Amino acid sequence: MESAIKIKNLTKSFDNFSLNIANLEIPKGTIVGLIGENGAGKTTLIKCILNIIQSYEGNIKILNKNAKEKLALKDVGVVLDGIFFPESLKVKDISVILKNIYKNWDNTLFTNLLNEFNIQKDVQIKTLSKGMHKKLEIATSLAHKPKLLILDEPTSNLDPIVRNEVLDLFRTFLEDEDHTILFSTHITSDLENIADKLLFLNDGQIILSEDMDTIRESYGLIKCDASYFTKIKPEDILKYRQNKYDYEVIVKNKNNYVNDDNIVVEKLSIEDLMVLMIKGE
Amino acid sequence: MLGLIKKDLLIIINNFKQYLIFILIFIFFAFNGIETIIYFPTLVITMILFSTFNYDDMSKWNSYAIASSITRKEIVTSKYIENIIYSVAISLFTVLFTLLISLINPINLPHIIISTLGSLIGVILLFSLGYPLIFKFGAEKGRIFLVILIFSIAILIGILISIFGISPLIKSFASHYLYLILILGPIILYIISYLISLRIYLKKDF
């Protein structure tokens, strides 16, 4: 399968943090959720991919072009946390500017998206509420008909109704098999709703890269006592945490345990997965 | 590139109300003797052009621009080009406006033209020094460093002159080639400034 993003031996070091990704491929046609704690390196990774940070070592390819090449990002739409147009501009100004930047800019599509989101064109960007602002960023990212969307916290600040609208937009975007989305989020339900694949970043490294189907079908959470814990095959254990009275264990092959009457294998939520991946052993 | 120039033009238009007071002051004084405030329009346009960097920085526009497939070279070049466009335009405006005023108040036209050219050269020097600092340190810090740099240069020149005086060789060179120095000097400095800014910006992380 062709890759939308291909990363090899990426290293970016700061004084107190470094991002190290040996190998990462995001296939075309997928939607990949990037999760991790604050400061885990999600935004740094996105900035490297988008050439906002360019003093990294390693190689990044976007849509078969070197990320540092001119026009490598012409078919990429972005929503970045706290990064957008100057606030004194009006919503309609975005179109005036971007039609001179993107060859594929579609003013009608932009207007339609604004109408869909109930955003007025004549107002200054600074007058928009946080949610409206985010919707404007999303509309802007889609209006030059990109093939790849890279989104840093696209659904933060949105109420559940709008969040669902946005997720629907992403689903529609993905109806074209050539389209791909990489998005970072703290809202784990979004991942459960929409993501094909999950990338878990911790302390600058990918600690888990797994298909959501595999997580849904094979991964499970077992809460058990010490004696049962010893019976779980070590190769089935992804992470575990010893609590005061019990053990919480993420197993990679829940089917080995679901028929055991002594314990209950719970569905593994992304939230439990996140907590145990970081707090567990 | 055109998109970037339009972006700054739209920022200026949308903030026009803030600049209205300066225009009113200009008009008021213009009718009371234009020669005293001939430098005013260039001063205001300088301030406005520097302020576009502030608006960019506040919304981290540069990161967005880079992610929107605009090259770093285009970002730097557009700022240098639009500065020339606005500075020349405002100088022409100043001359034309004073001609208009001369219908009411007689003025010394050669003086006005020389003063306007002088302020144009001043602006180009100011931008030549200021832009690399802003591209390196951002709008806020860059401007502070610019003020420090200008004062340092002025003090240094003052000290050098007070110690060594102006040698006759420099005096005779300056008097022979005054116009050449005044015209070529800022152009060369502006090009060097552009190349430095470009070098800074191509390596910058955001």
Tab-separated table of C-alpha atoms in Angstrom:
chain	number	residue	atom	x	y	z
A	1	MET	CA	0.000	0.000	0.000
A	2	GLU	CA	1.286	3.471	-0.858
A	3	SER	CA	2.241	5.762	1.995
A	4	ALA	CA	0.879	9.252	2.574
A	5	ILE	CA	3.581	9.915	5.170
A	6	LYS	CA	6.829	8.009	5.488
A	7	ILE	CA	9.316	8.786	8.240
A	8	LYS	CA	12.757	7.240	8.659
A	9	ASN	CA	15.186	7.818	11.524
A	10	LEU	CA	13.686	11.127	12.592
A	11	THR	CA	15.513	12.808	15.473
A	12	LYS	CA	14.909	16.247	16.839
A	13	SER	CA	16.559	17.211	20.102
A	14	PHE	CA	15.792	20.089	22.429
A	15	ASP	CA	17.476	20.895	25.737
A	16	ASN	CA	15.143	18.744	27.809
A	17	PHE	CA	13.354	16.612	25.250
A	18	SER	CA	14.049	14.652	22.144
A	19	LEU	CA	11.834	13.132	19.479
A	20	ASN	CA	13.053	9.834	18.064
A	21	ILE	CA	11.070	7.979	15.443
A	22	ALA	CA	12.907	5.182	13.682
A	23	ASN	CA	10.207	4.188	11.287
A	24	LEU	CA	6.663	5.369	10.669
A	25	GLU	CA	4.423	4.844	7.684
A	26	ILE	CA	0.912	6.145	7.330
A	27	PRO	CA	-0.798	4.393	4.433
A	28	LYS	CA	-3.014	6.330	2.053
A	29	GLY	CA	-6.734	6.037	2.706
A	30	THR	CA	-6.431	5.715	6.475
A	31	ILE	CA	-7.240	7.924	9.431
A	32	VAL	CA	-4.602	7.773	12.105
A	33	GLY	CA	-5.042	9.120	15.618
A	34	LEU	CA	-1.993	10.397	17.434
A	35	ILE	CA	-2.272	10.287	21.212
A	36	GLY	CA	-0.020	10.891	24.171
A	37	GLU	CA	0.388	13.053	27.243
A	38	ASN	CA	1.014	16.784	27.013
A	39	GLY	CA	4.665	17.178	26.100
A	40	ALA	CA	4.930	13.688	24.603
A	41	GLY	CA	6.026	15.148	21.265
A	42	LYS	CA	2.800	15.134	19.212
A	43	THR	CA	3.036	18.763	18.136
A	44	THR	CA	6.789	18.488	17.550
A	45	LEU	CA	6.190	15.510	15.270
A	46	ILE	CA	3.485	17.400	13.357
A	47	LYS	CA	5.721	20.471	13.077
A	48	CYS	CA	8.553	18.334	11.677
A	49	ILE	CA	6.236	16.757	9.116
A	50	LEU	CA	5.046	20.222	8.050
A	51	ASN	CA	8.548	21.683	7.885
A	52	ILE	CA	7.708	24.257	10.576
A	53	ILE	CA	10.587	22.637	12.416
A	54	GLN	CA	13.218	21.892	9.800
A	55	SER	CA	16.429	21.358	11.757
A	56	TYR	CA	15.788	17.660	12.314
A	57	GLU	CA	17.807	14.646	11.302
A	58	GLY	CA	16.268	11.905	9.238
A	59	ASN	CA	13.943	11.736	6.318
A	60	ILE	CA	10.271	12.639	5.981
A	61	LYS	CA	8.257	12.020	2.836
A	62	ILE	CA	4.793	13.431	2.269
A	63	LEU	CA	2.726	12.160	-0.636
A	64	ASN	CA	5.923	10.784	-2.187
A	65	LYS	CA	7.814	14.068	-1.935
A	66	ASN	CA	10.569	15.042	0.432
A	67	ALA	CA	8.875	17.215	3.072
A	68	LYS	CA	11.454	19.962	2.584
A	69	GLU	CA	10.880	20.113	-1.155
A	70	LYS	CA	9.071	23.114	-2.622
A	71	LEU	CA	5.314	22.527	-2.914
A	72	ALA	CA	5.541	19.232	-0.977
A	73	LEU	CA	2.662	20.525	1.143
A	74	LYS	CA	0.424	21.805	-1.647
A	75	ASP	CA	-2.030	18.926	-1.223
A	76	VAL	CA	-1.972	19.001	2.574
A	77	GLY	CA	-4.613	20.716	4.688
A	78	VAL	CA	-3.721	21.728	8.235
A	79	VAL	CA	-5.368	22.638	11.509
A	80	LEU	CA	-2.747	23.600	14.082
A	81	ASP	CA	-3.244	24.427	17.721
A	82	GLY	CA	-3.061	28.226	18.168
A	83	ILE	CA	-1.585	28.804	14.721
A	84	PHE	CA	-3.670	30.583	12.103
A	85	PHE	CA	-4.258	33.845	10.233
A	86	PRO	CA	-3.723	37.233	11.918
A	87	GLU	CA	-6.821	37.910	14.002
A	88	SER	CA	-7.558	41.363	12.597
A	89	LEU	CA	-8.296	39.862	9.190
A	90	LYS	CA	-11.880	39.182	8.196
A	91	VAL	CA	-13.132	35.677	7.434
A	92	LYS	CA	-13.610	36.579	3.755
A	93	ASP	CA	-9.979	37.793	3.544
A	94	ILE	CA	-8.792	34.202	3.926
A	95	SER	CA	-10.201	33.429	0.508
A	96	VAL	CA	-8.551	36.494	-1.083
A	97	ILE	CA	-5.194	35.409	0.307
A	98	LEU	CA	-5.308	31.651	-0.186
A	99	LYS	CA	-6.582	31.726	-3.749
A	100	ASN	CA	-3.221	33.324	-4.555
A	101	ILE	CA	-1.394	30.568	-2.705
A	102	TYR	CA	-3.195	27.309	-3.499
A	103	LYS	CA	-3.818	26.462	-7.149
A	104	ASN	CA	-6.759	24.294	-6.123
A	105	TRP	CA	-8.438	26.834	-3.839
A	106	ASP	CA	-12.197	26.516	-4.273
A	107	ASN	CA	-14.037	29.616	-3.189
A	108	THR	CA	-17.476	28.014	-3.590
A	109	LEU	CA	-16.453	25.083	-1.415
A	110	PHE	CA	-15.098	27.503	1.209
A	111	THR	CA	-18.350	29.499	1.185
A	112	ASN	CA	-20.395	26.297	1.456
A	113	LEU	CA	-18.348	25.113	4.424
A	114	LEU	CA	-18.741	28.500	6.131
A	115	ASN	CA	-22.493	28.329	5.584
A	116	GLU	CA	-22.570	24.780	6.922
A	117	PHE	CA	-20.764	25.966	10.056
A	118	ASN	CA	-22.836	29.186	10.338
A	119	ILE	CA	-19.750	31.391	10.114
A	120	GLN	CA	-20.315	34.910	8.783
A	121	LYS	CA	-17.864	36.108	6.153
A	122	ASP	CA	-17.767	39.782	7.063
A	123	VAL	CA	-16.574	39.488	10.640
A	124	GLN	CA	-13.041	39.770	11.933
A	125	ILE	CA	-11.475	36.477	12.984
A	126	LYS	CA	-10.881	37.811	16.504
A	127	THR	CA	-14.622	38.189	17.097
A	128	LEU	CA	-15.251	34.447	16.679
A	129	SER	CA	-15.753	32.223	19.682
A	130	LYS	CA	-13.195	29.461	20.272
A	131	GLY	CA	-15.481	26.860	18.743
A	132	MET	CA	-16.281	29.006	15.707
A	133	HIS	CA	-12.585	29.752	15.302
A	134	LYS	CA	-11.806	26.049	15.214
A	135	LYS	CA	-14.568	25.474	12.672
A	136	LEU	CA	-13.127	28.232	10.494
A	137	GLU	CA	-9.711	26.565	10.685
A	138	ILE	CA	-11.263	23.270	9.600
A	139	ALA	CA	-13.184	24.900	6.722
A	140	THR	CA	-9.960	26.606	5.594
A	141	SER	CA	-8.035	23.333	5.707
A	142	LEU	CA	-10.536	21.650	3.388
A	143	ALA	CA	-11.147	24.372	0.787
A	144	HIS	CA	-8.118	23.718	-1.398
A	145	LYS	CA	-9.190	20.085	-1.796
A	146	PRO	CA	-6.243	18.464	-0.033
A	147	LYS	CA	-5.372	14.783	-0.227
A	148	LEU	CA	-3.882	14.666	3.254
A	149	LEU	CA	-5.162	16.372	6.385
A	150	ILE	CA	-2.806	16.936	9.307
A	151	LEU	CA	-4.699	18.140	12.338
A	152	ASP	CA	-3.403	19.055	15.766
A	153	GLU	CA	-6.280	18.848	18.247
A	154	PRO	CA	-8.978	19.601	15.644
A	155	THR	CA	-11.897	18.826	17.925
A	156	SER	CA	-10.767	20.643	21.061
A	157	ASN	CA	-13.083	23.487	22.139
A	158	LEU	CA	-15.968	22.024	20.164
A	159	ASP	CA	-19.244	21.028	21.762
A	160	PRO	CA	-20.353	17.401	21.181
A	161	ILE	CA	-22.814	18.331	18.439
A	162	VAL	CA	-20.302	20.283	16.380
A	163	ARG	CA	-17.657	17.676	17.114
A	164	ASN	CA	-19.870	15.090	15.495
A	165	GLU	CA	-20.411	17.381	12.508
A	166	VAL	CA	-16.671	17.714	12.148
A	167	LEU	CA	-16.134	13.980	12.430
A	168	ASP	CA	-18.786	13.507	9.727
A	169	LEU	CA	-16.847	15.927	7.528
A	170	PHE	CA	-13.742	13.839	8.061
A	171	ARG	CA	-15.653	10.674	7.184
A	172	THR	CA	-16.890	12.302	3.967
A	173	PHE	CA	-13.324	13.390	3.210
A	174	LEU	CA	-12.182	9.791	3.598
A	175	GLU	CA	-14.735	8.467	1.116
A	176	ASP	CA	-12.086	9.151	-1.504
A	177	GLU	CA	-9.703	6.207	-1.097
A	178	ASP	CA	-6.750	8.402	-1.887
A	179	HIS	CA	-7.392	10.659	1.122
A	180	THR	CA	-5.609	10.372	4.457
A	181	ILE	CA	-5.902	11.997	7.882
A	182	LEU	CA	-3.377	12.236	10.688
A	183	PHE	CA	-4.805	13.883	13.772
A	184	SER	CA	-3.705	14.343	17.341
A	185	THR	CA	-6.275	14.411	20.077
A	186	HIS	CA	-6.984	14.184	23.766
A	187	ILE	CA	-10.578	13.236	23.137
A	188	THR	CA	-10.416	9.467	23.182
A	189	SER	CA	-14.019	8.980	22.056
A	190	ASP	CA	-13.095	10.613	18.733
A	191	LEU	CA	-10.500	7.936	18.197
A	192	GLU	CA	-12.965	5.194	19.032
A	193	ASN	CA	-15.464	6.745	16.607
A	194	ILE	CA	-13.306	7.379	13.608
A	195	ALA	CA	-9.675	6.217	13.704
A	196	ASP	CA	-8.366	3.235	11.717
A	197	LYS	CA	-5.078	3.217	13.484
A	198	LEU	CA	-3.664	4.505	16.728
A	199	LEU	CA	-0.210	5.918	17.296
A	200	PHE	CA	0.809	6.344	20.901
A	201	LEU	CA	3.640	8.747	21.541
A	202	ASN	CA	5.371	8.913	24.906
A	203	ASP	CA	8.467	10.881	25.780
A	204	GLY	CA	9.269	11.432	22.117
A	205	GLN	CA	8.924	7.794	21.073
A	206	ILE	CA	6.182	5.671	19.560
A	207	ILE	CA	5.281	3.143	22.230
A	208	LEU	CA	2.297	1.650	20.439
A	209	SER	CA	1.231	1.561	16.823
A	210	GLU	CA	-1.826	-0.588	16.315
A	211	ASP	CA	-4.932	-0.947	14.155
A	212	MET	CA	-8.106	0.073	15.954
A	213	ASP	CA	-9.780	-3.144	14.752
A	214	THR	CA	-7.070	-5.171	16.481
A	215	ILE	CA	-7.515	-3.134	19.659
A	216	ARG	CA	-11.273	-3.637	19.513
A	217	GLU	CA	-11.198	-7.323	18.669
A	218	SER	CA	-8.073	-8.654	20.382
A	219	TYR	CA	-7.157	-6.295	23.209
A	220	GLY	CA	-8.963	-6.520	26.522
A	221	LEU	CA	-8.739	-5.342	30.102
A	222	ILE	CA	-8.619	-7.940	32.856
A	223	LYS	CA	-9.098	-6.990	36.478
A	224	CYS	CA	-7.975	-9.872	38.658
A	225	ASP	CA	-6.268	-10.879	41.861
A	226	ALA	CA	-2.603	-11.775	42.283
A	227	SER	CA	-3.122	-15.500	41.893
A	228	TYR	CA	-4.925	-15.156	38.556
A	229	PHE	CA	-2.348	-12.599	37.378
A	230	THR	CA	0.343	-15.278	37.535
A	231	LYS	CA	-1.739	-17.483	35.234
A	232	ILE	CA	-1.828	-14.902	32.418
A	233	LYS	CA	0.738	-15.744	29.738
A	234	PRO	CA	3.519	-13.119	29.815
A	235	GLU	CA	3.435	-12.834	25.992
A	236	ASP	CA	-0.237	-11.821	26.201
A	237	ILE	CA	0.457	-8.950	28.581
A	238	LEU	CA	0.936	-5.538	27.035
A	239	LYS	CA	0.939	-3.583	30.304
A	240	TYR	CA	-0.297	-4.116	33.819
A	241	ARG	CA	-0.750	-2.128	36.977
A	242	GLN	CA	-0.760	-3.469	40.498
A	243	ASN	CA	-3.387	-1.699	42.620
A	244	LYS	CA	-3.965	-2.091	46.325
A	245	TYR	CA	-6.452	-4.948	45.968
A	246	ASP	CA	-6.178	-6.091	42.374
A	247	TYR	CA	-4.306	-6.070	39.118
A	248	GLU	CA	-5.348	-4.279	35.943
A	249	VAL	CA	-3.912	-6.021	32.917
A	250	ILE	CA	-4.097	-5.148	29.220
A	251	VAL	CA	-3.994	-8.388	27.286
A	252	LYS	CA	-3.225	-8.509	23.580
A	253	ASN	CA	-5.163	-11.709	23.033
A	254	LYS	CA	-8.372	-11.488	25.026
A	255	ASN	CA	-9.866	-14.541	23.307
A	256	ASN	CA	-7.568	-16.722	25.424
A	257	TYR	CA	-9.434	-15.484	28.528
A	258	VAL	CA	-13.026	-14.590	27.635
A	259	ASN	CA	-14.285	-18.105	28.302
A	260	ASP	CA	-12.696	-18.275	31.739
A	261	ASP	CA	-15.506	-18.044	34.303
A	262	ASN	CA	-13.139	-16.917	37.052
A	263	ILE	CA	-12.618	-13.463	35.601
A	264	VAL	CA	-14.305	-10.829	33.463
A	265	VAL	CA	-12.529	-9.497	30.397
A	266	GLU	CA	-13.667	-5.927	29.880
A	267	LYS	CA	-13.673	-3.970	26.653
A	268	LEU	CA	-10.519	-1.884	26.574
A	269	SER	CA	-11.264	1.820	26.286
A	270	ILE	CA	-8.657	4.114	24.775
A	271	GLU	CA	-8.636	6.027	28.030
A	272	ASP	CA	-7.704	2.891	30.019
A	273	LEU	CA	-5.156	2.054	27.360
A	274	MET	CA	-3.562	5.515	27.692
A	275	VAL	CA	-3.455	5.434	31.464
A	276	LEU	CA	-2.031	1.922	31.692
A	277	MET	CA	0.474	2.452	28.906
A	278	ILE	CA	1.945	5.335	30.879
A	279	LYS	CA	1.365	4.318	34.493
A	280	GLY	CA	1.685	0.570	34.039
A	281	GLU	CA	4.668	-1.708	33.931
B	1	MET	CA	3.929	35.784	-2.948
B	2	LEU	CA	0.993	37.897	-4.102
B	3	GLY	CA	-1.121	36.250	-1.410
B	4	LEU	CA	1.348	37.373	1.267
B	5	ILE	CA	1.426	40.956	0.002
B	6	LYS	CA	-2.373	40.993	-0.100
B	7	LYS	CA	-2.443	39.600	3.455
B	8	ASP	CA	-0.457	42.551	4.793
B	9	LEU	CA	-2.508	45.016	2.743
B	10	LEU	CA	-5.694	43.572	4.263
B	11	ILE	CA	-4.189	43.788	7.771
B	12	ILE	CA	-3.455	47.482	7.132
B	13	ILE	CA	-6.947	48.117	5.752
B	14	ASN	CA	-8.632	46.317	8.672
B	15	ASN	CA	-6.617	48.343	11.186
B	16	PHE	CA	-7.121	51.575	9.297
B	17	LYS	CA	-9.106	53.184	12.121
B	18	GLN	CA	-6.020	53.024	14.337
B	19	TYR	CA	-4.031	55.027	11.819
B	20	LEU	CA	-6.750	57.634	11.159
B	21	ILE	CA	-5.540	59.867	13.964
B	22	PHE	CA	-2.095	60.122	12.326
B	23	ILE	CA	-3.650	61.114	9.021
B	24	LEU	CA	-5.720	63.819	10.728
B	25	ILE	CA	-2.614	65.177	12.473
B	26	PHE	CA	-0.810	65.196	9.132
B	27	ILE	CA	-3.568	67.089	7.359
B	28	PHE	CA	-3.911	69.598	10.206
B	29	PHE	CA	-0.210	70.443	10.241
B	30	ALA	CA	0.083	70.284	6.486
B	31	PHE	CA	-2.098	73.349	6.153
B	32	ASN	CA	0.038	75.139	8.733
B	33	GLY	CA	3.342	74.721	6.934
B	34	ILE	CA	4.065	71.426	5.235
B	35	GLU	CA	7.831	71.668	5.524
B	36	THR	CA	7.841	70.950	9.225
B	37	ILE	CA	6.130	67.594	8.924
B	38	ILE	CA	7.350	66.333	5.607
B	39	TYR	CA	8.798	63.213	7.249
B	40	PHE	CA	5.520	62.305	8.880
B	41	PRO	CA	3.946	60.025	6.210
B	42	THR	CA	7.090	57.911	5.835
B	43	LEU	CA	7.331	57.642	9.593
B	44	VAL	CA	3.734	56.422	9.820
B	45	ILE	CA	4.126	53.886	7.003
B	46	THR	CA	7.280	52.571	8.685
B	47	MET	CA	5.358	52.079	11.889
B	48	ILE	CA	2.525	50.362	10.037
B	49	LEU	CA	4.860	48.009	8.165
B	50	PHE	CA	6.659	47.045	11.345
B	51	SER	CA	3.288	46.416	13.023
B	52	THR	CA	2.357	43.790	10.395
B	53	PHE	CA	5.048	41.599	11.963
B	54	ASN	CA	3.306	41.935	15.328
B	55	TYR	CA	0.013	40.738	13.903
B	56	ASP	CA	1.847	37.828	12.234
B	57	ASP	CA	3.575	36.847	15.463
B	58	MET	CA	0.451	37.052	17.609
B	59	SER	CA	-1.330	34.369	15.578
B	60	LYS	CA	1.861	32.455	14.705
B	61	TRP	CA	1.026	33.140	11.065
B	62	ASN	CA	4.515	32.213	9.875
B	63	SER	CA	4.085	28.608	10.973
B	64	TYR	CA	0.733	28.492	9.205
B	65	ALA	CA	2.206	30.009	6.062
B	66	ILE	CA	5.012	27.441	5.956
B	67	ALA	CA	2.508	24.613	6.478
B	68	SER	CA	0.410	26.098	3.663
B	69	SER	CA	3.161	25.372	1.132
B	70	ILE	CA	4.481	28.944	1.077
B	71	THR	CA	8.270	28.839	0.925
B	72	ARG	CA	10.376	30.587	3.534
B	73	LYS	CA	12.029	32.530	0.725
B	74	GLU	CA	8.655	33.871	-0.404
B	75	ILE	CA	7.843	35.009	3.140
B	76	VAL	CA	11.082	37.008	3.432
B	77	THR	CA	11.002	38.330	-0.133
B	78	SER	CA	7.401	39.534	0.153
B	79	LYS	CA	8.258	41.672	3.192
B	80	TYR	CA	11.206	43.299	1.404
B	81	ILE	CA	9.203	43.903	-1.768
B	82	GLU	CA	6.161	45.366	-0.050
B	83	ASN	CA	8.376	47.669	1.964
B	84	ILE	CA	9.747	49.141	-1.287
B	85	ILE	CA	6.243	49.429	-2.764
B	86	TYR	CA	4.812	51.251	0.273
B	87	SER	CA	7.834	53.479	0.880
B	88	VAL	CA	8.002	54.652	-2.739
B	89	ALA	CA	4.226	55.075	-2.881
B	90	ILE	CA	4.141	57.153	0.305
B	91	SER	CA	7.032	59.310	-0.960
B	92	LEU	CA	5.170	59.998	-4.197
B	93	PHE	CA	2.058	60.738	-2.172
B	94	THR	CA	3.983	63.196	-0.004
B	95	VAL	CA	5.308	65.091	-3.033
B	96	LEU	CA	1.926	65.139	-4.773
B	97	PHE	CA	0.168	66.191	-1.593
B	98	THR	CA	2.584	69.062	-1.019
B	99	LEU	CA	2.068	70.175	-4.616
B	100	LEU	CA	-1.621	70.296	-3.869
B	101	ILE	CA	-0.981	72.292	-0.703
B	102	SER	CA	1.250	74.645	-2.665
B	103	LEU	CA	-1.875	75.902	-4.386
B	104	ILE	CA	-2.881	77.376	-0.998
B	105	ASN	CA	0.485	77.882	0.698
B	106	PRO	CA	3.539	78.532	-1.453
B	107	ILE	CA	6.278	75.983	-0.761
B	108	ASN	CA	9.893	75.362	-1.609
B	109	LEU	CA	9.490	72.404	-3.986
B	110	PRO	CA	13.160	71.341	-4.353
B	111	HIS	CA	13.428	71.324	-0.577
B	112	ILE	CA	10.332	69.154	-0.312
B	113	ILE	CA	11.631	66.651	-2.881
B	114	ILE	CA	15.044	66.416	-1.211
B	115	SER	CA	13.447	66.024	2.222
B	116	THR	CA	11.145	63.287	0.915
B	117	LEU	CA	14.029	61.457	-0.736
B	118	GLY	CA	15.973	61.841	2.489
B	119	SER	CA	13.195	60.242	4.493
B	120	LEU	CA	12.878	57.451	1.905
B	121	ILE	CA	16.581	56.704	2.310
B	122	GLY	CA	16.133	56.826	6.081
B	123	VAL	CA	13.300	54.322	5.934
B	124	ILE	CA	15.288	51.947	3.746
B	125	LEU	CA	18.199	52.113	6.168
B	126	LEU	CA	15.850	51.492	9.078
B	127	PHE	CA	14.297	48.442	7.429
B	128	SER	CA	17.708	47.166	6.358
B	129	LEU	CA	18.801	47.121	9.963
B	130	GLY	CA	15.435	46.089	11.426
B	131	TYR	CA	14.269	43.214	9.251
B	132	PRO	CA	17.088	40.744	9.992
B	133	LEU	CA	16.596	41.410	13.705
B	134	ILE	CA	12.844	40.844	13.452
B	135	PHE	CA	13.259	37.676	11.396
B	136	LYS	CA	15.732	36.413	13.970
B	137	PHE	CA	14.092	37.458	17.248
B	138	GLY	CA	10.440	38.132	16.354
B	139	ALA	CA	8.597	41.464	16.182
B	140	GLU	CA	8.731	42.494	19.851
B	141	LYS	CA	12.341	41.664	20.691
B	142	GLY	CA	13.535	42.560	17.191
B	143	ARG	CA	12.285	46.124	17.554
B	144	ILE	CA	13.953	46.544	20.928
B	145	PHE	CA	17.243	45.283	19.479
B	146	LEU	CA	16.779	47.682	16.546
B	147	VAL	CA	16.533	50.671	18.890
B	148	ILE	CA	19.612	49.454	20.782
B	149	LEU	CA	21.464	48.936	17.487
B	150	ILE	CA	20.628	52.425	16.188
B	151	PHE	CA	21.723	54.080	19.426
B	152	SER	CA	24.896	51.986	19.485
B	153	ILE	CA	25.773	52.957	15.908
B	154	ALA	CA	25.062	56.634	16.602
B	155	ILE	CA	27.157	56.614	19.771
B	156	LEU	CA	29.971	54.705	18.055
B	157	ILE	CA	30.082	57.173	15.150
B	158	GLY	CA	29.976	60.071	17.617
B	159	ILE	CA	32.880	58.651	19.605
B	160	LEU	CA	34.935	57.880	16.483
B	161	ILE	CA	34.428	61.400	15.142
B	162	SER	CA	35.253	63.010	18.480
B	163	ILE	CA	38.474	60.977	18.737
B	164	PHE	CA	39.698	60.942	15.159
B	165	GLY	CA	37.700	63.804	13.607
B	166	ILE	CA	36.598	63.491	9.996
B	167	SER	CA	39.654	62.949	7.853
B	168	PRO	CA	40.011	65.233	4.803
B	169	LEU	CA	40.085	62.135	2.630
B	170	ILE	CA	36.596	61.111	3.755
B	171	LYS	CA	35.385	64.698	3.397
B	172	SER	CA	36.610	64.983	-0.152
B	173	PHE	CA	35.328	61.484	-1.061
B	174	ALA	CA	31.910	62.271	0.428
B	175	SER	CA	31.622	65.629	-1.322
B	176	HIS	CA	32.586	64.140	-4.682
B	177	TYR	CA	30.385	61.099	-4.526
B	178	LEU	CA	27.626	62.302	-2.204
B	179	TYR	CA	24.681	61.402	-4.440
B	180	LEU	CA	26.230	58.111	-5.482
B	181	ILE	CA	26.725	57.169	-1.819
B	182	LEU	CA	23.223	58.276	-0.899
B	183	ILE	CA	21.621	56.251	-3.659
B	184	LEU	CA	23.860	53.188	-3.927
B	185	GLY	CA	24.565	52.875	-0.190
B	186	PRO	CA	20.968	52.125	0.871
B	187	ILE	CA	20.417	49.821	-2.125
B	188	ILE	CA	23.511	47.756	-1.329
B	189	LEU	CA	22.636	47.689	2.361
B	190	TYR	CA	19.074	46.637	1.556
B	191	ILE	CA	20.294	43.730	-0.604
B	192	ILE	CA	22.766	42.619	2.074
B	193	SER	CA	19.977	42.862	4.668
B	194	TYR	CA	17.718	40.712	2.474
B	195	LEU	CA	20.396	38.046	2.103
B	196	ILE	CA	21.016	37.988	5.875
B	197	SER	CA	17.273	37.727	6.627
B	198	LEU	CA	16.946	34.923	4.124
B	199	ARG	CA	19.829	33.023	5.703
B	200	ILE	CA	18.294	33.446	9.158
B	201	TYR	CA	14.819	32.445	8.057
B	202	LEU	CA	15.803	29.397	6.024
B	203	LYS	CA	17.336	27.876	9.158
B	204	LYS	CA	14.678	28.962	11.632
B	205	ASP	CA	12.459	26.572	13.605
B	206	PHE	CA	9.093	27.701	14.907
